[in-house]
PDB file of C-alpha atoms (C1' of nucleotides) in Angstrom:
ATOM      1  CA  UNK A 369      -3.567  -1.271 -11.548  1.00 83.00           C
ATOM      2  CA  UNK A 370      -3.511  -3.060  -8.624  1.00 93.00           C
ATOM      3  CA  UNK A 371      -1.052  -5.658  -7.319  1.00 97.00           C
ATOM      4  CA  UNK A 372      -2.909  -8.055  -6.005  1.00 97.00           C
ATOM      5  CA  UNK A 373       0.462 -10.753  -5.310  1.00 97.00           C
ATOM      6  CA  UNK A 374       1.550  -7.678  -3.249  1.00 98.00           C
ATOM      7  CA  UNK A 375      -1.514  -7.349  -1.572  1.00 98.00           C
ATOM      8  CA  UNK A 376      -2.822 -10.448  -0.961  1.00 98.00           C
ATOM      9  CA  UNK A 377       0.742 -12.147  -0.227  1.00 97.00           C
ATOM     10  CA  UNK A 378       1.086 -11.361   3.414  1.00 98.00           C
ATOM     11  CA  UNK A 379      -1.606 -13.466   5.839  1.00 98.00           C
ATOM     12  CA  UNK A 380      -1.987 -10.722   8.032  1.00 98.00           C
ATOM     13  CA  UNK A 381      -3.572  -9.052   4.858  1.00 98.00           C
ATOM     14  CA  UNK A 382      -5.060 -11.470   4.388  1.00 98.00           C
ATOM     15  CA  UNK A 383      -7.212 -11.919   7.942  1.00 98.00           C
ATOM     16  CA  UNK A 384      -7.494  -8.386   7.812  1.00 98.00           C
ATOM     17  CA  UNK A 385      -9.206  -8.581   4.489  1.00 98.00           C
ATOM     18  CA  UNK A 386     -11.351 -11.616   5.395  1.00 97.00           C
ATOM     19  CA  UNK A 387     -12.597  -9.609   9.178  1.00 98.00           C
ATOM     20  CA  UNK A 388     -13.600  -5.960   6.638  1.00 97.00           C
ATOM     21  CA  UNK A 389     -15.747  -8.432   4.444  1.00 96.00           C
ATOM     22  CA  UNK A 390     -18.053  -9.520   7.482  1.00 95.00           C
ATOM     23  CA  UNK A 391     -18.398  -5.429   7.584  1.00 96.00           C
ATOM     24  CA  UNK A 392     -16.425  -2.303   8.150  1.00 98.00           C
ATOM     25  CA  UNK A 393     -14.089  -1.931  10.784  1.00 98.00           C
ATOM     26  CA  UNK A 394     -12.432   0.297  13.144  1.00 98.00           C
ATOM     27  CA  UNK A 395      -8.345   0.327  13.142  1.00 98.00           C
ATOM     28  CA  UNK A 396      -8.928  -0.178  16.850  1.00 98.00           C
ATOM     29  CA  UNK A 397     -10.872  -3.449  16.432  1.00 98.00           C
ATOM     30  CA  UNK A 398      -8.106  -4.699  13.636  1.00 98.00           C
ATOM     31  CA  UNK A 399      -5.264  -3.885  15.803  1.00 98.00           C
ATOM     32  CA  UNK A 400      -6.974  -5.485  18.721  1.00 98.00           C
ATOM     33  CA  UNK A 401      -7.505  -9.045  16.579  1.00 98.00           C
ATOM     34  CA  UNK A 402      -4.182  -9.435  16.411  1.00 98.00           C
ATOM     35  CA  UNK A 403      -1.015  -9.559  18.000  1.00 98.00           C
ATOM     36  CA  UNK A 404       0.765  -6.745  16.337  1.00 98.00           C
ATOM     37  CA  UNK A 405       1.567  -2.940  17.283  1.00 98.00           C
ATOM     38  CA  UNK A 406      -0.729  -0.456  16.225  1.00 98.00           C
ATOM     39  CA  UNK A 407       1.666   0.979  13.596  1.00 98.00           C
ATOM     40  CA  UNK A 408       2.485  -2.590  12.299  1.00 98.00           C
ATOM     41  CA  UNK A 409      -1.162  -3.245  11.460  1.00 98.00           C
ATOM     42  CA  UNK A 410      -1.480   0.413  10.199  1.00 98.00           C
ATOM     43  CA  UNK A 411       1.633  -0.333   7.693  1.00 98.00           C
ATOM     44  CA  UNK A 412      -0.679  -3.368   6.028  1.00 98.00           C
ATOM     45  CA  UNK A 413      -3.989  -1.183   5.955  1.00 98.00           C
ATOM     46  CA  UNK A 414      -1.492   1.779   3.850  1.00 98.00           C
ATOM     47  CA  UNK A 415      -0.263  -1.239   1.314  1.00 98.00           C
ATOM     48  CA  UNK A 416      -4.049  -2.497   0.797  1.00 98.00           C
ATOM     49  CA  UNK A 417      -4.953   1.472   0.770  1.00 98.00           C
ATOM     50  CA  UNK A 418      -2.034   2.027  -1.825  1.00 98.00           C
ATOM     51  CA  UNK A 419      -3.226  -1.317  -3.751  1.00 97.00           C
ATOM     52  CA  UNK A 420      -6.833   0.346  -3.447  1.00 97.00           C
ATOM     53  CA  UNK A 421      -8.085  -3.094  -1.966  1.00 97.00           C
ATOM     54  CA  UNK A 422      -9.878  -0.963   1.515  1.00 98.00           C
ATOM     55  CA  UNK A 423     -10.996   2.125   1.349  1.00 98.00           C
ATOM     56  CA  UNK A 424     -10.582   4.691   4.702  1.00 98.00           C
ATOM     57  CA  UNK A 425     -13.617   7.086   5.902  1.00 98.00           C
ATOM     58  CA  UNK A 426     -13.029   9.358   9.138  1.00 97.00           C
ATOM     59  CA  UNK A 427     -15.890   9.023  12.116  1.00 97.00           C
ATOM     60  CA  UNK A 428     -14.636  11.752  14.878  1.00 97.00           C
ATOM     61  CA  UNK A 429     -11.352   9.930  15.884  1.00 97.00           C
ATOM     62  CA  UNK A 430     -11.880   6.862  14.098  1.00 98.00           C
ATOM     63  CA  UNK A 431     -10.485   5.398  11.485  1.00 98.00           C
ATOM     64  CA  UNK A 432     -13.427   3.166   9.803  1.00 98.00           C
ATOM     65  CA  UNK A 433     -12.127   0.607   6.848  1.00 98.00           C
ATOM     66  CA  UNK A 434     -14.059  -1.302   4.204  1.00 98.00           C
ATOM     67  CA  UNK A 435     -13.409  -3.424   1.520  1.00 97.00           C
ATOM     68  CA  UNK A 436     -13.445  -2.796  -1.876  1.00 95.00           C
ATOM     69  CA  UNK A 437     -15.205  -6.506  -3.304  1.00 93.00           C
ATOM     70  CA  UNK A 438     -15.290  -4.639  -6.951  1.00 89.00           C
ATOM     71  CA  UNK A 439     -12.037  -3.439  -7.210  1.00 92.00           C
ATOM     72  CA  UNK A 440     -10.574  -6.851  -5.731  1.00 91.00           C
ATOM     73  CA  UNK A 441     -12.166  -8.487  -8.619  1.00 86.00           C
ATOM     74  CA  UNK A 442     -11.464  -6.570 -11.602  1.00 87.00           C
ATOM     75  CA  UNK A 443      -7.758  -6.659  -9.964  1.00 88.00           C
ATOM     76  CA  UNK A 444      -7.685 -10.641  -9.899  1.00 88.00           C
ATOM     77  CA  UNK A 445      -9.350 -10.878 -12.880  1.00 84.00           C
ATOM     78  CA  UNK A 446      -5.831 -11.128 -14.571  1.00 86.00           C
ATOM     79  CA  UNK A 447      -4.019 -12.778 -11.877  1.00 90.00           C
ATOM     80  CA  UNK A 448      -7.128 -15.476 -12.393  1.00 86.00           C
ATOM     81  CA  UNK A 449      -6.601 -14.906 -16.192  1.00 84.00           C
ATOM     82  CA  UNK A 450      -2.938 -16.156 -15.873  1.00 90.00           C
ATOM     83  CA  UNK A 451      -3.493 -19.076 -13.349  1.00 89.00           C
ATOM     84  CA  UNK A 452      -6.356 -20.252 -15.704  1.00 84.00           C
ATOM     85  CA  UNK A 453      -3.943 -19.843 -18.965  1.00 86.00           C
ATOM     86  CA  UNK A 454      -1.402 -21.957 -17.135  1.00 90.00           C
ATOM     87  CA  UNK A 455      -3.523 -24.858 -15.324  1.00 86.00           C
ATOM     88  CA  UNK A 456      -5.258 -25.140 -18.543  1.00 75.00           C
ATOM     89  CA  UNK A 457      -8.790 -24.721 -20.063  1.00 55.00           C
ATOM     90  CA  UNK A 458     -10.810 -26.039 -17.306  1.00 49.00           C
ATOM     91  CA  UNK A 459      -9.550 -23.239 -15.482  1.00 54.00           C
ATOM     92  CA  UNK A 460     -10.377 -20.939 -18.514  1.00 50.00           C
ATOM     93  CA  UNK A 461     -13.445 -21.712 -18.882  1.00 50.00           C
ATOM     94  CA  UNK A 462     -13.848 -21.435 -15.312  1.00 50.00           C
ATOM     95  CA  UNK A 463     -12.487 -18.215 -15.516  1.00 53.00           C
ATOM     96  CA  UNK A 464     -14.905 -17.066 -18.350  1.00 52.00           C
ATOM     97  CA  UNK A 465     -17.847 -17.784 -16.063  1.00 46.00           C
ATOM     98  CA  UNK A 466     -16.522 -15.444 -13.491  1.00 48.00           C
ATOM     99  CA  UNK A 467     -15.844 -12.898 -16.348  1.00 49.00           C
ATOM    100  CA  UNK A 468     -19.350 -13.274 -17.693  1.00 47.00           C
ATOM    101  CA  UNK A 469     -19.965 -10.987 -14.683  1.00 42.00           C
ATOM    102  CA  UNK A 470     -22.238 -13.604 -12.641  1.00 45.00           C
ATOM    103  CA  UNK A 471     -20.405 -11.735  -9.737  1.00 39.00           C
ATOM    104  CA  UNK A 472     -23.013  -9.389  -7.635  1.00 36.00           C
ATOM    105  CA  UNK A 473     -22.089  -6.074  -6.820  1.00 37.00           C
ATOM    106  CA  UNK A 474     -22.268  -6.419  -3.271  1.00 35.00           C
ATOM    107  CA  UNK A 475     -20.270  -2.577  -2.779  1.00 35.00           C
ATOM    108  CA  UNK A 476     -22.768  -0.688  -4.482  1.00 30.00           C
TER     109      UNK A 476
ATOM    110  CA  UNK B 493       3.638 -26.204   1.768  1.00 84.00           C
ATOM    111  CA  UNK B 494       4.334 -24.192  -1.448  1.00 93.00           C
ATOM    112  CA  UNK B 495       3.939 -20.362  -1.708  1.00 97.00           C
ATOM    113  CA  UNK B 496       1.889 -19.208  -4.543  1.00 97.00           C
ATOM    114  CA  UNK B 497       1.998 -15.964  -3.926  1.00 97.00           C
ATOM    115  CA  UNK B 498       5.265 -15.548  -3.449  1.00 98.00           C
ATOM    116  CA  UNK B 499       6.395 -17.632  -7.049  1.00 98.00           C
ATOM    117  CA  UNK B 500       3.983 -15.675  -9.148  1.00 98.00           C
ATOM    118  CA  UNK B 501       4.317 -12.296  -7.088  1.00 97.00           C
ATOM    119  CA  UNK B 502       6.914 -11.642  -9.553  1.00 98.00           C
ATOM    120  CA  UNK B 503       6.293 -10.753 -13.535  1.00 98.00           C
ATOM    121  CA  UNK B 504       9.753 -12.442 -14.317  1.00 98.00           C
ATOM    122  CA  UNK B 505       8.668 -15.323 -12.962  1.00 98.00           C
ATOM    123  CA  UNK B 506       5.245 -15.556 -14.597  1.00 98.00           C
ATOM    124  CA  UNK B 507       6.976 -15.239 -17.334  1.00 98.00           C
ATOM    125  CA  UNK B 508       9.166 -18.181 -16.873  1.00 98.00           C
ATOM    126  CA  UNK B 509       6.285 -20.204 -15.997  1.00 98.00           C
ATOM    127  CA  UNK B 510       4.392 -19.089 -19.210  1.00 97.00           C
ATOM    128  CA  UNK B 511       7.477 -19.962 -21.520  1.00 98.00           C
ATOM    129  CA  UNK B 512       8.044 -23.432 -19.474  1.00 97.00           C
ATOM    130  CA  UNK B 513       4.076 -24.437 -20.477  1.00 96.00           C
ATOM    131  CA  UNK B 514       5.091 -24.623 -23.974  1.00 95.00           C
ATOM    132  CA  UNK B 515       7.602 -27.356 -23.122  1.00 96.00           C
ATOM    133  CA  UNK B 516      10.891 -27.764 -21.221  1.00 98.00           C
ATOM    134  CA  UNK B 517      13.194 -25.372 -21.767  1.00 98.00           C
ATOM    135  CA  UNK B 518      17.485 -25.128 -21.151  1.00 98.00           C
ATOM    136  CA  UNK B 519      18.170 -22.148 -18.517  1.00 98.00           C
ATOM    137  CA  UNK B 520      20.385 -20.844 -21.940  1.00 98.00           C
ATOM    138  CA  UNK B 521      17.530 -20.704 -23.528  1.00 98.00           C
ATOM    139  CA  UNK B 522      15.782 -18.842 -20.900  1.00 98.00           C
ATOM    140  CA  UNK B 523      18.255 -16.421 -20.295  1.00 98.00           C
ATOM    141  CA  UNK B 524      18.126 -15.228 -23.755  1.00 98.00           C
ATOM    142  CA  UNK B 525      14.577 -14.628 -23.162  1.00 98.00           C
ATOM    143  CA  UNK B 526      14.924 -11.807 -20.491  1.00 98.00           C
ATOM    144  CA  UNK B 527      17.425  -9.340 -20.608  1.00 98.00           C
ATOM    145  CA  UNK B 528      18.563 -10.137 -17.267  1.00 98.00           C
ATOM    146  CA  UNK B 529      21.857 -11.899 -16.405  1.00 98.00           C
ATOM    147  CA  UNK B 530      22.517 -15.429 -16.128  1.00 98.00           C
ATOM    148  CA  UNK B 531      22.624 -15.186 -12.001  1.00 98.00           C
ATOM    149  CA  UNK B 532      19.675 -12.943 -12.277  1.00 98.00           C
ATOM    150  CA  UNK B 533      17.286 -15.542 -14.059  1.00 98.00           C
ATOM    151  CA  UNK B 534      19.143 -18.251 -11.923  1.00 98.00           C
ATOM    152  CA  UNK B 535      17.601 -16.620  -8.402  1.00 98.00           C
ATOM    153  CA  UNK B 536      14.241 -16.576 -10.001  1.00 98.00           C
ATOM    154  CA  UNK B 537      14.568 -20.372 -10.902  1.00 98.00           C
ATOM    155  CA  UNK B 538      14.981 -20.725  -7.431  1.00 98.00           C
ATOM    156  CA  UNK B 539      12.872 -19.339  -5.710  1.00 98.00           C
ATOM    157  CA  UNK B 540      10.009 -21.600  -8.494  1.00 98.00           C
ATOM    158  CA  UNK B 541      12.596 -24.982  -7.510  1.00 98.00           C
ATOM    159  CA  UNK B 542      11.964 -23.900  -3.882  1.00 98.00           C
ATOM    160  CA  UNK B 543       8.406 -23.163  -3.954  1.00 97.00           C
ATOM    161  CA  UNK B 544       7.991 -26.755  -5.742  1.00 97.00           C
ATOM    162  CA  UNK B 545       6.247 -25.164  -8.648  1.00 97.00           C
ATOM    163  CA  UNK B 546       9.640 -26.064 -11.481  1.00 98.00           C
ATOM    164  CA  UNK B 547      11.765 -29.492 -11.356  1.00 98.00           C
ATOM    165  CA  UNK B 548      15.475 -29.208 -13.031  1.00 98.00           C
ATOM    166  CA  UNK B 549      17.277 -32.294 -14.941  1.00 98.00           C
ATOM    167  CA  UNK B 550      20.917 -32.466 -15.365  1.00 97.00           C
ATOM    168  CA  UNK B 551      21.580 -33.563 -19.747  1.00 97.00           C
ATOM    169  CA  UNK B 552      25.266 -32.775 -19.897  1.00 97.00           C
ATOM    170  CA  UNK B 553      25.998 -29.971 -19.311  1.00 98.00           C
ATOM    171  CA  UNK B 554      22.378 -27.806 -19.412  1.00 98.00           C
ATOM    172  CA  UNK B 555      19.816 -27.727 -17.051  1.00 98.00           C
ATOM    173  CA  UNK B 556      16.509 -28.631 -18.463  1.00 98.00           C
ATOM    174  CA  UNK B 557      13.733 -27.093 -16.692  1.00 98.00           C
ATOM    175  CA  UNK B 558       9.804 -27.972 -16.829  1.00 98.00           C
ATOM    176  CA  UNK B 559       6.968 -26.905 -15.132  1.00 97.00           C
ATOM    177  CA  UNK B 560       4.960 -28.939 -12.367  1.00 95.00           C
ATOM    178  CA  UNK B 561       1.286 -27.821 -12.971  1.00 93.00           C
ATOM    179  CA  UNK B 562       0.034 -30.408 -10.625  1.00 89.00           C
ATOM    180  CA  UNK B 563       1.698 -29.088  -7.998  1.00 92.00           C
ATOM    181  CA  UNK B 564       1.154 -25.518  -8.762  1.00 92.00           C
ATOM    182  CA  UNK B 565      -2.795 -26.484  -8.851  1.00 86.00           C
ATOM    183  CA  UNK B 566      -2.624 -27.528  -5.233  1.00 87.00           C
ATOM    184  CA  UNK B 567      -0.717 -24.941  -4.354  1.00 88.00           C
ATOM    185  CA  UNK B 568      -2.994 -22.425  -5.869  1.00 88.00           C
ATOM    186  CA  UNK B 569      -6.016 -24.432  -4.170  1.00 84.00           C
ATOM    187  CA  UNK B 570      -5.978 -22.551  -1.136  1.00 86.00           C
ATOM    188  CA  UNK B 571      -5.282 -18.972  -2.798  1.00 90.00           C
ATOM    189  CA  UNK B 572      -8.310 -19.639  -5.102  1.00 86.00           C
ATOM    190  CA  UNK B 573     -10.024 -20.469  -2.052  1.00 84.00           C
ATOM    191  CA  UNK B 574      -9.911 -17.771  -0.368  1.00 90.00           C
ATOM    192  CA  UNK B 575     -10.104 -15.233  -2.959  1.00 89.00           C
ATOM    193  CA  UNK B 576     -13.283 -16.680  -3.649  1.00 84.00           C
ATOM    194  CA  UNK B 577     -14.325 -16.522  -0.486  1.00 86.00           C
ATOM    195  CA  UNK B 578     -13.957 -12.500  -0.511  1.00 90.00           C
ATOM    196  CA  UNK B 579     -15.708 -12.142  -3.946  1.00 86.00           C
ATOM    197  CA  UNK B 580     -18.704 -14.676  -2.514  1.00 75.00           C
ATOM    198  CA  UNK B 581     -20.218 -17.197  -3.920  1.00 54.00           C
ATOM    199  CA  UNK B 582     -19.988 -16.984  -7.324  1.00 48.00           C
ATOM    200  CA  UNK B 583     -16.621 -17.552  -7.260  1.00 53.00           C
ATOM    201  CA  UNK B 584     -16.652 -20.283  -4.956  1.00 49.00           C
ATOM    202  CA  UNK B 585     -18.963 -22.489  -6.632  1.00 49.00           C
ATOM    203  CA  UNK B 586     -16.625 -21.736  -9.294  1.00 50.00           C
ATOM    204  CA  UNK B 587     -13.698 -23.344  -7.209  1.00 52.00           C
ATOM    205  CA  UNK B 588     -16.010 -25.772  -6.753  1.00 52.00           C
ATOM    206  CA  UNK B 589     -15.712 -26.745 -10.365  1.00 46.00           C
ATOM    207  CA  UNK B 590     -11.832 -26.616  -9.812  1.00 47.00           C
ATOM    208  CA  UNK B 591     -11.713 -28.942  -6.390  1.00 49.00           C
ATOM    209  CA  UNK B 592     -13.874 -31.610  -8.342  1.00 47.00           C
ATOM    210  CA  UNK B 593     -10.947 -32.438 -10.040  1.00 42.00           C
ATOM    211  CA  UNK B 594     -11.782 -31.429 -13.023  1.00 45.00           C
ATOM    212  CA  UNK B 595      -8.302 -30.903 -14.249  1.00 39.00           C
ATOM    213  CA  UNK B 596      -6.851 -33.203 -16.166  1.00 36.00           C
ATOM    214  CA  UNK B 597      -3.756 -34.234 -15.246  1.00 36.00           C
ATOM    215  CA  UNK B 598      -0.733 -32.887 -17.787  1.00 34.00           C
ATOM    216  CA  UNK B 599       2.118 -33.728 -16.207  1.00 34.00           C
ATOM    217  CA  UNK B 600       1.966 -37.711 -15.701  1.00 29.00           C
TER     218      UNK B 600
ATOM    219  C1'  DA C1161      -8.914  21.682  31.890  1.00 52.51           C
ATOM    220  C1'  DT C1162      -6.599  17.869  32.306  1.00 52.51           C
ATOM    221  C1'  DT C1163      -6.505  13.083  31.080  1.00 52.51           C
ATOM    222  C1'  DT C1164      -7.818   9.350  28.008  1.00 52.51           C
ATOM    223  C1'  DT C1165      -8.304   7.058  23.490  1.00 52.51           C
ATOM    224  C1'  DA C1166      -7.327   6.487  18.265  1.00 52.51           C
ATOM    225  C1'  DT C1167      -4.394   7.186  15.328  1.00 52.51           C
ATOM    226  C1'  DA C1168       0.037   9.624  13.056  1.00 52.51           C
ATOM    227  C1'  DT C1169       4.750   9.208  11.538  1.00 52.51           C
ATOM    228  C1'  DA C1170       8.926   8.714  12.292  1.00 52.51           C
ATOM    229  C1'  DA C1171      13.488   6.085  13.249  1.00 52.51           C
ATOM    230  C1'  DC C1172      14.960   1.654  13.334  1.00 52.51           C
ATOM    231  C1'  DC C1173      16.267  -2.979  12.771  1.00 52.51           C
ATOM    232  C1'  DG C1174      16.573  -7.772  10.117  1.00 52.51           C
ATOM    233  C1'  DA C1175      15.541 -10.327   6.494  1.00 52.51           C
ATOM    234  C1'  DA C1176      14.493 -10.798   1.806  1.00 52.51           C
ATOM    235  C1'  DC C1177      14.577  -9.440  -3.279  1.00 52.51           C
ATOM    236  C1'  DA C1178      16.191  -8.118  -7.499  1.00 52.51           C
ATOM    237  C1'  DG C1179      19.425  -7.265  -9.670  1.00 52.51           C
ATOM    238  C1'  DT C1180      24.559  -6.160 -11.139  1.00 52.51           C
ATOM    239  C1'  DT C1181      29.597  -7.920 -11.475  1.00 52.51           C
ATOM    240  C1'  DA C1182      33.160 -11.345 -11.414  1.00 52.51           C
ATOM    241  C1'  DT C1183      35.117 -15.090 -10.982  1.00 52.51           C
ATOM    242  C1'  DG C1184      35.138 -20.693 -10.463  1.00 52.51           C
ATOM    243  C1'  DT C1185      34.061 -25.292 -13.041  1.00 52.51           C
ATOM    244  C1'  DA C1186      32.649 -29.344 -16.147  1.00 52.51           C
ATOM    245  C1'  DA C1187      31.161 -30.932 -20.597  1.00 52.51           C
ATOM    246  C1'  DA C1188      31.778 -30.269 -24.936  1.00 52.51           C
ATOM    247  C1'  DA C1189      33.715 -28.833 -29.524  1.00 52.51           C
ATOM    248  C1'  DA C1190      38.277 -27.088 -31.279  1.00 52.51           C
TER     249       DA C1190
ATOM    250  C1'  DT D 167      44.730 -29.841 -25.495  1.00 52.51           C
ATOM    251  C1'  DT D 168      43.573 -25.874 -24.769  1.00 52.51           C
ATOM    252  C1'  DT D 169      39.080 -22.978 -25.815  1.00 52.51           C
ATOM    253  C1'  DT D 170      34.555 -22.351 -25.720  1.00 52.51           C
ATOM    254  C1'  DT D 171      29.825 -22.698 -23.501  1.00 52.51           C
ATOM    255  C1'  DA D 172      26.595 -23.409 -19.793  1.00 52.51           C
ATOM    256  C1'  DC D 173      26.207 -23.221 -15.786  1.00 52.51           C
ATOM    257  C1'  DA D 174      27.186 -21.974 -10.329  1.00 52.51           C
ATOM    258  C1'  DT D 175      28.322 -19.199  -6.600  1.00 52.51           C
ATOM    259  C1'  DA D 176      30.196 -15.403  -3.914  1.00 52.51           C
ATOM    260  C1'  DA D 177      29.275 -10.937  -3.024  1.00 52.51           C
ATOM    261  C1'  DC D 178      27.840  -6.520  -3.496  1.00 52.51           C
ATOM    262  C1'  DT D 179      23.957  -2.712  -4.065  1.00 52.51           C
ATOM    263  C1'  DG D 180      19.788  -0.767  -3.422  1.00 52.51           C
ATOM    264  C1'  DT D 181      15.286  -1.760  -2.040  1.00 52.51           C
ATOM    265  C1'  DT D 182      11.384  -3.273  -0.125  1.00 52.51           C
ATOM    266  C1'  DC D 183       9.016  -5.320   3.975  1.00 52.51           C
ATOM    267  C1'  DG D 184       7.210  -6.930   8.889  1.00 52.51           C
ATOM    268  C1'  DG D 185       8.344  -5.855  12.718  1.00 52.51           C
ATOM    269  C1'  DT D 186       9.552  -2.510  16.673  1.00 52.51           C
ATOM    270  C1'  DT D 187       9.891   1.399  19.676  1.00 52.51           C
ATOM    271  C1'  DA D 188       8.759   6.352  20.963  1.00 52.51           C
ATOM    272  C1'  DT D 189       6.284  10.430  20.440  1.00 52.51           C
ATOM    273  C1'  DA D 190       2.744  13.309  18.861  1.00 52.51           C
ATOM    274  C1'  DT D 191      -1.631  15.219  18.173  1.00 52.51           C
ATOM    275  C1'  DA D 192      -6.696  15.121  17.812  1.00 52.51           C
ATOM    276  C1'  DA D 193     -11.066  13.689  19.467  1.00 52.51           C
ATOM    277  C1'  DA D 194     -13.509  12.385  23.065  1.00 52.51           C
ATOM    278  C1'  DA D 195     -14.564  11.385  28.623  1.00 52.51           C
ATOM    279  C1'  DT D 196     -14.040  12.539  32.752  1.00 52.51           C
TER     280       DT D 196
END
DNA sequence: ATTTTATATAACCGAACAGTTATGTAAAAA
DNA sequence: TTTTTACATAACTGTTCGGTTATATAAAAT
């Protein structure tokens, strides 16, 4: 099961995910958006891949990355539940709202 | 500002916080609840202290730890907002619900 | 056919982490 | 006063992480 803390625990990875939320991106595009070397970015992408939060596909010489919102949702479930329990019932009911399936599956 | 990812990113620390949610605990009590050495537990407590998620107080030879729910709430705010933005509007409205101040301040 | 482009991979670095053992210290109990 | 108890601290280990440079490779463009 994906480790959301690991995946989201780094600011660069969060920015990458925000980029991918706007649409699929080439590795090159991602690299150009940061002041980090290509292998450095690739490591972040590998961690997101390991955690299943993003997917990779090939197109000629390009690597295309996309975000897996459904998996991210499932993955954050446990975390939201835990925080909800700590922060008490208000957040829990809030979490229940999420769990009731009110999400639309953007990734289809 | 507290790094929630760091604080909550470890299972032992999450268990410690769950314990403290039930009430203040002595370091001894916490140590006894885990199969980890006393210095090992102390390191986790120090990280939670660094992030401001828990507080420490002295009582004779005892160290008493308590959870700072208010700070945890403020700290998770950003994280919840970010995840909300990724997981789209349903979660955002959910997050707004939290932000509207619907939390009661258990720690007063 | 050669060069450029997009990416992969290896090797390295310093810092942080999770854990340990060993030892010191201060409060409480005997 | 001696011993026990609760905790602090230092030093060490192995692993992961975020970053780098250097180099290889495969596709595309020239």
